Amino acid sequence: MAALTPAACDKAEMLPLIDQALSWDLNRPELPVAEAALDTAERLTPLGRIVADDLRALCLTIPADSDAHVAAQATLTEAALGLSLKPLARTAGRRPAAHRAQNLARLIQALLHATEGVVASTATAKEGRR
């Protein structure tokens, strides 16, 4: 998948941010400072948009009735909502800020997973044509 999309070059930046956000336990008092969580969310949002755009383009390469296409479209619909949310105010509390960053991290994970599904579907279709 490394040579697949322009977003692949951002994976080195994306994956540590995702891991960081998902490592926060929102049920414990040791949450990150709100400013740090807001910065993480702010950095994840454009990366998520890149992955969503790439996935949208990849969906054009597979049949619209395929399972991978249907799953990808569902994820893209969710991404359209999550990635267009207005940023939280800088006065937001620690928990809402961390929650927003975690939601974005999970959304990007779902987009990456859907991308892998579309790529696998494309590879399977190419093998079937040989």
Short mmCIF file of N, CA, C and O in Angstrom, two decimals:
data_model
loop_
_atom_site.label_atom_id
_atom_site.label_comp_id
_atom_site.label_asym_id
_atom_site.label_seq_id
_atom_site.Cartn_x
_atom_site.Cartn_y
_atom_site.Cartn_z
N MET A 1 0.81 -1.19 0.00
CA MET A 1 0.00 0.00 0.00
C MET A 1 0.85 1.25 0.00
O MET A 1 0.37 2.31 -0.25
N ALA A 2 2.12 1.16 0.24
CA ALA A 2 2.98 2.33 0.39
C ALA A 2 2.99 3.22 -0.85
O ALA A 2 3.01 4.44 -0.72
N ALA A 3 2.97 2.67 -2.04
CA ALA A 3 3.03 3.48 -3.25
C ALA A 3 1.65 3.79 -3.79
O ALA A 3 1.50 4.29 -4.89
N LEU A 4 0.64 3.56 -3.01
CA LEU A 4 -0.73 3.64 -3.48
C LEU A 4 -1.23 5.06 -3.71
O LEU A 4 -1.74 5.40 -4.77
N THR A 5 -1.11 5.90 -2.73
CA THR A 5 -1.76 7.21 -2.79
C THR A 5 -0.84 8.30 -2.26
O THR A 5 0.12 8.02 -1.55
N PRO A 6 -1.17 9.57 -2.54
CA PRO A 6 -0.41 10.66 -1.95
C PRO A 6 -0.46 10.63 -0.43
O PRO A 6 0.45 11.07 0.23
N ALA A 7 -1.52 10.10 0.15
CA ALA A 7 -1.63 10.05 1.61
C ALA A 7 -0.58 9.12 2.20
O ALA A 7 -0.20 9.27 3.35
N ALA A 8 -0.09 8.18 1.41
CA ALA A 8 0.90 7.24 1.92
C ALA A 8 2.14 7.97 2.42
O ALA A 8 2.75 7.57 3.40
N CYS A 9 2.51 9.06 1.78
CA CYS A 9 3.68 9.79 2.23
C CYS A 9 3.41 10.49 3.56
O CYS A 9 4.33 10.85 4.27
N ASP A 10 2.16 10.66 3.93
CA ASP A 10 1.81 11.27 5.21
C ASP A 10 1.62 10.24 6.31
O ASP A 10 1.38 10.60 7.45
N LYS A 11 1.71 8.95 5.97
CA LYS A 11 1.50 7.91 6.98
C LYS A 11 2.50 8.02 8.12
O LYS A 11 2.15 7.78 9.26
N ALA A 12 3.72 8.38 7.81
CA ALA A 12 4.74 8.51 8.85
C ALA A 12 4.34 9.57 9.86
O ALA A 12 4.66 9.47 11.04
N GLU A 13 3.64 10.58 9.42
CA GLU A 13 3.16 11.62 10.32
C GLU A 13 1.85 11.20 10.98
O GLU A 13 1.61 11.50 12.15
N MET A 14 1.02 10.52 10.22
CA MET A 14 -0.32 10.16 10.68
C MET A 14 -0.34 9.12 11.78
O MET A 14 -1.03 9.28 12.79
N LEU A 15 0.37 8.02 11.57
CA LEU A 15 0.28 6.90 12.49
C LEU A 15 0.69 7.24 13.93
O LEU A 15 -0.01 6.84 14.86
N PRO A 16 1.77 7.99 14.15
CA PRO A 16 2.08 8.36 15.54
C PRO A 16 1.00 9.24 16.17
O PRO A 16 0.70 9.10 17.36
N LEU A 17 0.41 10.12 15.38
CA LEU A 17 -0.67 10.96 15.91
C LEU A 17 -1.88 10.12 16.28
O LEU A 17 -2.50 10.34 17.33
N ILE A 18 -2.21 9.16 15.44
CA ILE A 18 -3.33 8.27 15.72
C ILE A 18 -3.06 7.47 16.98
O ILE A 18 -3.90 7.40 17.88
N ASP A 19 -1.87 6.89 17.05
CA ASP A 19 -1.50 6.11 18.23
C ASP A 19 -1.54 6.95 19.50
O ASP A 19 -2.01 6.50 20.55
N GLN A 20 -1.04 8.16 19.40
CA GLN A 20 -1.02 9.05 20.56
C GLN A 20 -2.44 9.34 21.03
O GLN A 20 -2.75 9.21 22.22
N ALA A 21 -3.31 9.72 20.12
CA ALA A 21 -4.69 10.06 20.49
C ALA A 21 -5.42 8.85 21.07
O ALA A 21 -6.16 8.98 22.05
N LEU A 22 -5.21 7.69 20.48
CA LEU A 22 -5.91 6.50 20.96
C LEU A 22 -5.34 5.96 22.27
O LEU A 22 -5.99 5.16 22.93
N SER A 23 -4.18 6.42 22.64
CA SER A 23 -3.57 5.96 23.90
C SER A 23 -4.19 6.66 25.12
O SER A 23 -4.02 6.19 26.24
N TRP A 24 -4.88 7.75 24.90
CA TRP A 24 -5.46 8.48 26.02
C TRP A 24 -6.67 7.73 26.55
O TRP A 24 -7.56 7.33 25.80
N ASP A 25 -6.72 7.54 27.85
CA ASP A 25 -7.86 6.90 28.51
C ASP A 25 -8.77 8.01 29.02
O ASP A 25 -8.44 8.70 29.99
N LEU A 26 -9.89 8.17 28.36
CA LEU A 26 -10.80 9.28 28.70
C LEU A 26 -11.52 9.07 30.02
O LEU A 26 -12.19 9.98 30.51
N ASN A 27 -11.41 7.90 30.59
CA ASN A 27 -12.06 7.61 31.86
C ASN A 27 -11.14 7.84 33.05
O ASN A 27 -11.52 7.57 34.18
N ARG A 28 -9.95 8.31 32.79
CA ARG A 28 -8.99 8.56 33.86
C ARG A 28 -8.72 10.06 33.94
O ARG A 28 -8.86 10.77 32.95
N PRO A 29 -8.31 10.51 35.09
CA PRO A 29 -8.04 11.95 35.24
C PRO A 29 -6.78 12.42 34.51
O PRO A 29 -6.63 13.61 34.26
N GLU A 30 -5.88 11.49 34.14
CA GLU A 30 -4.63 11.87 33.48
C GLU A 30 -4.85 12.09 31.98
O GLU A 30 -4.36 11.33 31.17
N LEU A 31 -5.57 13.10 31.64
CA LEU A 31 -5.81 13.44 30.24
C LEU A 31 -4.75 14.42 29.76
O LEU A 31 -4.14 15.13 30.57
N PRO A 32 -4.53 14.47 28.46
CA PRO A 32 -3.58 15.46 27.96
C PRO A 32 -4.12 16.88 28.18
O PRO A 32 -5.33 17.07 28.34
N VAL A 33 -3.23 17.81 28.19
CA VAL A 33 -3.64 19.21 28.27
C VAL A 33 -4.54 19.48 27.07
O VAL A 33 -4.29 18.98 25.97
N ALA A 34 -5.59 20.25 27.28
CA ALA A 34 -6.56 20.51 26.21
C ALA A 34 -5.88 21.06 24.96
O ALA A 34 -6.22 20.66 23.84
N GLU A 35 -4.92 21.93 25.14
CA GLU A 35 -4.21 22.53 24.00
C GLU A 35 -3.52 21.46 23.16
O GLU A 35 -3.57 21.49 21.93
N ALA A 36 -2.91 20.47 23.80
CA ALA A 36 -2.24 19.39 23.07
C ALA A 36 -3.24 18.54 22.31
O ALA A 36 -3.00 18.16 21.16
N ALA A 37 -4.36 18.23 22.93
CA ALA A 37 -5.39 17.43 22.26
C ALA A 37 -6.00 18.20 21.09
O ALA A 37 -6.25 17.62 20.03
N LEU A 38 -6.21 19.48 21.28
CA LEU A 38 -6.76 20.31 20.19
C LEU A 38 -5.76 20.39 19.03
O LEU A 38 -6.15 20.35 17.86
N ASP A 39 -4.47 20.49 19.35
CA ASP A 39 -3.46 20.52 18.30
C ASP A 39 -3.43 19.19 17.53
O ASP A 39 -3.30 19.19 16.31
N THR A 40 -3.57 18.09 18.26
CA THR A 40 -3.61 16.78 17.61
C THR A 40 -4.80 16.71 16.66
O THR A 40 -4.67 16.27 15.51
N ALA A 41 -5.97 17.13 17.12
CA ALA A 41 -7.16 17.13 16.27
C ALA A 41 -6.97 18.03 15.05
O ALA A 41 -7.36 17.68 13.93
N GLU A 42 -6.33 19.16 15.28
CA GLU A 42 -6.09 20.11 14.19
C GLU A 42 -5.14 19.52 13.14
O GLU A 42 -5.28 19.78 11.95
N ARG A 43 -4.19 18.73 13.58
CA ARG A 43 -3.25 18.09 12.64
C ARG A 43 -3.87 16.89 11.94
O ARG A 43 -3.56 16.59 10.79
N LEU A 44 -4.76 16.17 12.63
CA LEU A 44 -5.39 14.99 12.04
C LEU A 44 -6.42 15.34 10.97
O LEU A 44 -6.59 14.59 10.01
N THR A 45 -7.11 16.44 11.14
CA THR A 45 -8.20 16.79 10.22
C THR A 45 -7.74 16.87 8.76
O THR A 45 -8.33 16.21 7.90
N PRO A 46 -6.71 17.65 8.42
CA PRO A 46 -6.30 17.69 7.00
C PRO A 46 -5.77 16.35 6.50
O PRO A 46 -5.96 16.00 5.34
N LEU A 47 -5.10 15.60 7.38
CA LEU A 47 -4.63 14.28 6.97
C LEU A 47 -5.81 13.37 6.66
O LEU A 47 -5.78 12.60 5.69
N GLY A 48 -6.84 13.44 7.46
CA GLY A 48 -8.05 12.66 7.20
C GLY A 48 -8.70 13.04 5.88
O GLY A 48 -9.18 12.18 5.15
N ARG A 49 -8.68 14.32 5.57
CA ARG A 49 -9.26 14.76 4.29
C ARG A 49 -8.47 14.22 3.11
O ARG A 49 -9.05 13.84 2.08
N ILE A 50 -7.16 14.16 3.25
CA ILE A 50 -6.33 13.60 2.17
C ILE A 50 -6.66 12.13 1.96
O ILE A 50 -6.87 11.68 0.83
N VAL A 51 -6.74 11.37 3.05
CA VAL A 51 -7.05 9.94 2.95
C VAL A 51 -8.45 9.75 2.35
O VAL A 51 -8.65 8.88 1.50
N ALA A 52 -9.41 10.57 2.77
CA ALA A 52 -10.77 10.47 2.24
C ALA A 52 -10.80 10.78 0.74
O ALA A 52 -11.46 10.07 -0.03
N ASP A 53 -10.08 11.79 0.32
CA ASP A 53 -10.03 12.13 -1.11
C ASP A 53 -9.41 10.99 -1.91
O ASP A 53 -9.88 10.65 -2.99
N ASP A 54 -8.34 10.42 -1.38
CA ASP A 54 -7.70 9.30 -2.07
C ASP A 54 -8.63 8.10 -2.15
O ASP A 54 -8.71 7.43 -3.18
N LEU A 55 -9.33 7.82 -1.07
CA LEU A 55 -10.26 6.69 -1.06
C LEU A 55 -11.39 6.93 -2.06
O LEU A 55 -11.77 6.03 -2.80
N ARG A 56 -11.88 8.14 -2.10
CA ARG A 56 -12.94 8.49 -3.05
C ARG A 56 -12.47 8.22 -4.48
O ARG A 56 -13.21 7.65 -5.30
N ALA A 57 -11.25 8.60 -4.79
CA ALA A 57 -10.71 8.37 -6.13
C ALA A 57 -10.53 6.88 -6.41
O ALA A 57 -10.81 6.41 -7.51
N LEU A 58 -10.06 6.15 -5.42
CA LEU A 58 -9.88 4.70 -5.59
C LEU A 58 -11.20 3.99 -5.83
O LEU A 58 -11.24 2.99 -6.53
N CYS A 59 -12.27 4.50 -5.22
CA CYS A 59 -13.58 3.87 -5.39
C CYS A 59 -14.03 3.87 -6.85
O CYS A 59 -14.85 3.04 -7.25
N LEU A 60 -13.50 4.78 -7.62
CA LEU A 60 -13.86 4.85 -9.04
C LEU A 60 -13.27 3.69 -9.84
O LEU A 60 -13.67 3.45 -10.97
N THR A 61 -12.33 2.97 -9.23
CA THR A 61 -11.64 1.89 -9.95
C THR A 61 -12.28 0.53 -9.72
O THR A 61 -11.81 -0.45 -10.29
N ILE A 62 -13.30 0.46 -8.88
CA ILE A 62 -13.94 -0.84 -8.60
C ILE A 62 -15.43 -0.73 -8.85
O ILE A 62 -16.00 0.37 -8.84
N PRO A 63 -16.09 -1.86 -9.07
CA PRO A 63 -17.54 -1.83 -9.33
C PRO A 63 -18.30 -1.25 -8.13
O PRO A 63 -17.99 -1.52 -6.98
N ALA A 64 -19.31 -0.47 -8.45
CA ALA A 64 -20.10 0.20 -7.41
C ALA A 64 -20.88 -0.78 -6.54
O ALA A 64 -21.25 -0.44 -5.41
N ASP A 65 -21.11 -1.99 -7.04
CA ASP A 65 -21.87 -2.95 -6.24
C ASP A 65 -20.97 -3.92 -5.45
O ASP A 65 -21.46 -4.83 -4.79
N SER A 66 -19.67 -3.69 -5.48
CA SER A 66 -18.77 -4.56 -4.73
C SER A 66 -18.84 -4.25 -3.24
O SER A 66 -19.17 -3.13 -2.84
N ASP A 67 -18.54 -5.25 -2.43
CA ASP A 67 -18.56 -5.06 -0.97
C ASP A 67 -17.58 -3.97 -0.55
O ASP A 67 -17.89 -3.16 0.33
N ALA A 68 -16.41 -3.96 -1.16
CA ALA A 68 -15.40 -2.96 -0.80
C ALA A 68 -15.88 -1.55 -1.12
O ALA A 68 -15.67 -0.62 -0.33
N HIS A 69 -16.57 -1.39 -2.25
CA HIS A 69 -17.08 -0.07 -2.63
C HIS A 69 -18.17 0.38 -1.67
O HIS A 69 -18.17 1.52 -1.21
N VAL A 70 -19.07 -0.51 -1.34
CA VAL A 70 -20.17 -0.17 -0.43
C VAL A 70 -19.61 0.21 0.94
O VAL A 70 -20.01 1.22 1.54
N ALA A 71 -18.67 -0.58 1.44
CA ALA A 71 -18.06 -0.28 2.75
C ALA A 71 -17.30 1.04 2.71
O ALA A 71 -17.38 1.85 3.65
N ALA A 72 -16.58 1.26 1.63
CA ALA A 72 -15.82 2.51 1.51
C ALA A 72 -16.76 3.72 1.46
O ALA A 72 -16.48 4.75 2.08
N GLN A 73 -17.87 3.59 0.74
CA GLN A 73 -18.82 4.70 0.66
C GLN A 73 -19.43 5.01 2.02
O GLN A 73 -19.64 6.17 2.37
N ALA A 74 -19.71 3.98 2.81
CA ALA A 74 -20.24 4.20 4.15
C ALA A 74 -19.22 4.94 5.01
O ALA A 74 -19.56 5.87 5.75
N THR A 75 -17.97 4.55 4.91
CA THR A 75 -16.91 5.21 5.67
C THR A 75 -16.72 6.64 5.18
O THR A 75 -16.53 7.56 5.99
N LEU A 76 -16.81 6.85 3.89
CA LEU A 76 -16.68 8.21 3.35
C LEU A 76 -17.81 9.11 3.81
O LEU A 76 -17.60 10.30 4.05
N THR A 77 -19.01 8.55 3.94
CA THR A 77 -20.14 9.34 4.43
C THR A 77 -19.88 9.78 5.87
O THR A 77 -20.09 10.94 6.22
N GLU A 78 -19.40 8.85 6.68
CA GLU A 78 -19.07 9.17 8.07
C GLU A 78 -17.93 10.20 8.11
O GLU A 78 -17.95 11.14 8.91
N ALA A 79 -16.96 10.05 7.23
CA ALA A 79 -15.82 10.97 7.19
C ALA A 79 -16.27 12.38 6.80
O ALA A 79 -15.76 13.36 7.34
N ALA A 80 -17.21 12.46 5.88
CA ALA A 80 -17.69 13.78 5.47
C ALA A 80 -18.25 14.55 6.66
O ALA A 80 -18.05 15.76 6.77
N LEU A 81 -18.90 13.83 7.54
CA LEU A 81 -19.45 14.48 8.73
C LEU A 81 -18.36 14.81 9.74
O LEU A 81 -18.26 15.95 10.22
N GLY A 82 -17.53 13.84 10.05
CA GLY A 82 -16.51 14.02 11.08
C GLY A 82 -15.43 15.02 10.72
O GLY A 82 -14.93 15.74 11.58
N LEU A 83 -15.07 15.06 9.45
CA LEU A 83 -13.99 15.95 9.03
C LEU A 83 -14.45 17.37 8.75
O LEU A 83 -13.64 18.26 8.54
N SER A 84 -15.76 17.58 8.74
CA SER A 84 -16.26 18.92 8.49
C SER A 84 -16.75 19.62 9.76
O SER A 84 -17.27 20.74 9.69
N LEU A 85 -16.58 18.97 10.90
CA LEU A 85 -16.99 19.59 12.15
C LEU A 85 -16.17 20.85 12.41
O LEU A 85 -14.97 20.88 12.13
N LYS A 86 -16.82 21.83 12.94
CA LYS A 86 -16.14 23.06 13.32
C LYS A 86 -15.14 22.74 14.43
O LYS A 86 -15.47 21.99 15.35
N PRO A 87 -13.93 23.27 14.36
CA PRO A 87 -12.95 22.99 15.42
C PRO A 87 -13.49 23.45 16.78
O PRO A 87 -14.23 24.44 16.87
N LEU A 88 -13.10 22.74 17.81
CA LEU A 88 -13.48 23.13 19.16
C LEU A 88 -12.79 24.44 19.52
O LEU A 88 -11.68 24.71 19.06
N ALA A 89 -13.44 25.21 20.35
CA ALA A 89 -12.85 26.46 20.82
C ALA A 89 -11.62 26.16 21.65
O ALA A 89 -11.54 25.11 22.31
N ARG A 90 -10.67 27.04 21.64
CA ARG A 90 -9.44 26.86 22.41
C ARG A 90 -9.72 26.85 23.91
O ARG A 90 -8.86 26.50 24.70
N THR A 91 -10.93 27.19 24.28
CA THR A 91 -11.31 27.16 25.70
C THR A 91 -11.96 25.83 26.09
O THR A 91 -12.39 25.67 27.22
N ALA A 92 -11.97 24.89 25.16
CA ALA A 92 -12.59 23.59 25.43
C ALA A 92 -11.84 22.89 26.56
O ALA A 92 -10.65 23.09 26.76
N GLY A 93 -12.56 22.05 27.26
CA GLY A 93 -11.97 21.28 28.35
C GLY A 93 -11.11 20.14 27.84
O GLY A 93 -11.10 19.82 26.65
N ARG A 94 -10.41 19.52 28.77
CA ARG A 94 -9.51 18.42 28.41
C ARG A 94 -10.25 17.24 27.81
O ARG A 94 -9.81 16.67 26.81
N ARG A 95 -11.34 16.82 28.42
CA ARG A 95 -12.06 15.64 27.96
C ARG A 95 -12.67 15.85 26.56
O ARG A 95 -12.48 15.01 25.68
N PRO A 96 -13.39 16.96 26.32
CA PRO A 96 -13.93 17.14 24.96
C PRO A 96 -12.83 17.24 23.90
O PRO A 96 -12.99 16.73 22.79
N ALA A 97 -11.72 17.87 24.24
CA ALA A 97 -10.63 18.00 23.27
C ALA A 97 -10.02 16.64 22.96
O ALA A 97 -9.79 16.30 21.79
N ALA A 98 -9.79 15.83 24.00
CA ALA A 98 -9.23 14.50 23.79
C ALA A 98 -10.22 13.61 23.04
O ALA A 98 -9.84 12.82 22.18
N HIS A 99 -11.49 13.76 23.35
CA HIS A 99 -12.53 12.97 22.68
C HIS A 99 -12.57 13.29 21.19
O HIS A 99 -12.66 12.38 20.34
N ARG A 100 -12.47 14.56 20.84
CA ARG A 100 -12.47 14.95 19.42
C ARG A 100 -11.27 14.35 18.71
O ARG A 100 -11.39 13.80 17.61
N ALA A 101 -10.10 14.44 19.33
CA ALA A 101 -8.89 13.88 18.69
C ALA A 101 -9.03 12.37 18.52
O ALA A 101 -8.66 11.83 17.47
N GLN A 102 -9.57 11.68 19.51
CA GLN A 102 -9.76 10.23 19.40
C GLN A 102 -10.76 9.88 18.31
O GLN A 102 -10.55 8.92 17.56
N ASN A 103 -11.82 10.63 18.20
CA ASN A 103 -12.80 10.35 17.15
C ASN A 103 -12.18 10.51 15.77
O ASN A 103 -12.43 9.71 14.87
N LEU A 104 -11.38 11.55 15.61
CA LEU A 104 -10.70 11.75 14.32
C LEU A 104 -9.71 10.62 14.05
O LEU A 104 -9.60 10.14 12.92
N ALA A 105 -8.99 10.19 15.07
CA ALA A 105 -8.04 9.10 14.90
C ALA A 105 -8.76 7.82 14.47
O ALA A 105 -8.30 7.12 13.56
N ARG A 106 -9.87 7.52 15.11
CA ARG A 106 -10.64 6.32 14.73
C ARG A 106 -11.19 6.44 13.31
O ARG A 106 -11.23 5.46 12.56
N LEU A 107 -11.62 7.62 12.96
CA LEU A 107 -12.14 7.86 11.61
C LEU A 107 -11.06 7.63 10.56
O LEU A 107 -11.29 6.97 9.55
N ILE A 108 -9.87 8.12 10.82
CA ILE A 108 -8.77 7.93 9.87
C ILE A 108 -8.40 6.45 9.80
O ILE A 108 -8.13 5.93 8.71
N GLN A 109 -8.41 5.77 10.92
CA GLN A 109 -8.17 4.32 10.89
C GLN A 109 -9.19 3.62 10.01
O GLN A 109 -8.85 2.73 9.23
N ALA A 110 -10.45 4.01 10.12
CA ALA A 110 -11.50 3.41 9.29
C ALA A 110 -11.27 3.72 7.81
O ALA A 110 -11.47 2.85 6.95
N LEU A 111 -10.84 4.94 7.52
CA LEU A 111 -10.56 5.30 6.13
C LEU A 111 -9.39 4.48 5.59
O LEU A 111 -9.44 4.00 4.44
N LEU A 112 -8.36 4.30 6.38
CA LEU A 112 -7.21 3.49 5.95
C LEU A 112 -7.62 2.04 5.74
O LEU A 112 -7.19 1.40 4.77
N HIS A 113 -8.45 1.53 6.62
CA HIS A 113 -8.93 0.15 6.49
C HIS A 113 -9.78 0.01 5.21
O HIS A 113 -9.62 -0.98 4.46
N ALA A 114 -10.64 0.97 4.95
CA ALA A 114 -11.47 0.93 3.74
C ALA A 114 -10.58 1.02 2.49
O ALA A 114 -10.84 0.35 1.49
N THR A 115 -9.54 1.82 2.57
CA THR A 115 -8.60 1.93 1.45
C THR A 115 -7.94 0.59 1.18
O THR A 115 -7.82 0.17 0.02
N GLU A 116 -7.53 -0.09 2.23
CA GLU A 116 -6.94 -1.42 2.06
C GLU A 116 -7.93 -2.38 1.41
O GLU A 116 -7.55 -3.19 0.57
N GLY A 117 -9.20 -2.27 1.79
CA GLY A 117 -10.22 -3.12 1.19
C GLY A 117 -10.40 -2.86 -0.29
O GLY A 117 -10.54 -3.80 -1.09
N VAL A 118 -10.38 -1.59 -0.67
CA VAL A 118 -10.53 -1.24 -2.08
C VAL A 118 -9.31 -1.70 -2.87
O VAL A 118 -9.43 -2.24 -3.97
N VAL A 119 -8.13 -1.51 -2.30
CA VAL A 119 -6.91 -1.96 -2.97
C VAL A 119 -6.93 -3.48 -3.16
O VAL A 119 -6.59 -3.99 -4.23
N ALA A 120 -7.33 -4.20 -2.14
CA ALA A 120 -7.41 -5.66 -2.23
C ALA A 120 -8.43 -6.06 -3.30
O ALA A 120 -8.20 -7.00 -4.06
N SER A 121 -9.55 -5.36 -3.35
CA SER A 121 -10.57 -5.65 -4.35
C SER A 121 -10.04 -5.39 -5.76
O SER A 121 -10.31 -6.16 -6.68
N THR A 122 -9.28 -4.33 -5.91
CA THR A 122 -8.68 -4.01 -7.21
C THR A 122 -7.69 -5.08 -7.62
O THR A 122 -7.67 -5.53 -8.76
N ALA A 123 -6.87 -5.52 -6.66
CA ALA A 123 -5.89 -6.57 -6.95
C ALA A 123 -6.57 -7.87 -7.33
O ALA A 123 -6.14 -8.56 -8.26
N THR A 124 -7.65 -8.21 -6.63
CA THR A 124 -8.39 -9.44 -6.93
C THR A 124 -9.00 -9.35 -8.33
O THR A 124 -8.98 -10.33 -9.09
N ALA A 125 -9.55 -8.19 -8.68
CA ALA A 125 -10.15 -8.01 -10.01
C ALA A 125 -9.09 -8.13 -11.10
O ALA A 125 -9.35 -8.74 -12.15
N LYS A 126 -7.90 -7.60 -10.85
CA LYS A 126 -6.83 -7.69 -11.85
C LYS A 126 -6.38 -9.13 -12.02
O LYS A 126 -6.10 -9.56 -13.14
N GLU A 127 -6.30 -9.87 -10.93
CA GLU A 127 -5.91 -11.28 -11.00
C GLU A 127 -6.95 -12.08 -11.77
O GLU A 127 -6.62 -13.00 -12.51
N GLY A 128 -8.22 -11.74 -11.61
CA GLY A 128 -9.30 -12.44 -12.30
C GLY A 128 -9.28 -12.21 -13.80
O GLY A 128 -9.75 -13.04 -14.58
N ARG A 129 -8.72 -11.09 -14.22
CA ARG A 129 -8.67 -10.75 -15.65
C ARG A 129 -7.52 -11.46 -16.36
O ARG A 129 -7.49 -11.52 -17.57
N ARG A 130 -6.56 -11.97 -15.59
CA ARG A 130 -5.39 -12.62 -16.22
C ARG A 130 -5.69 -14.00 -16.66
O ARG A 130 -6.44 -14.75 -16.42
#
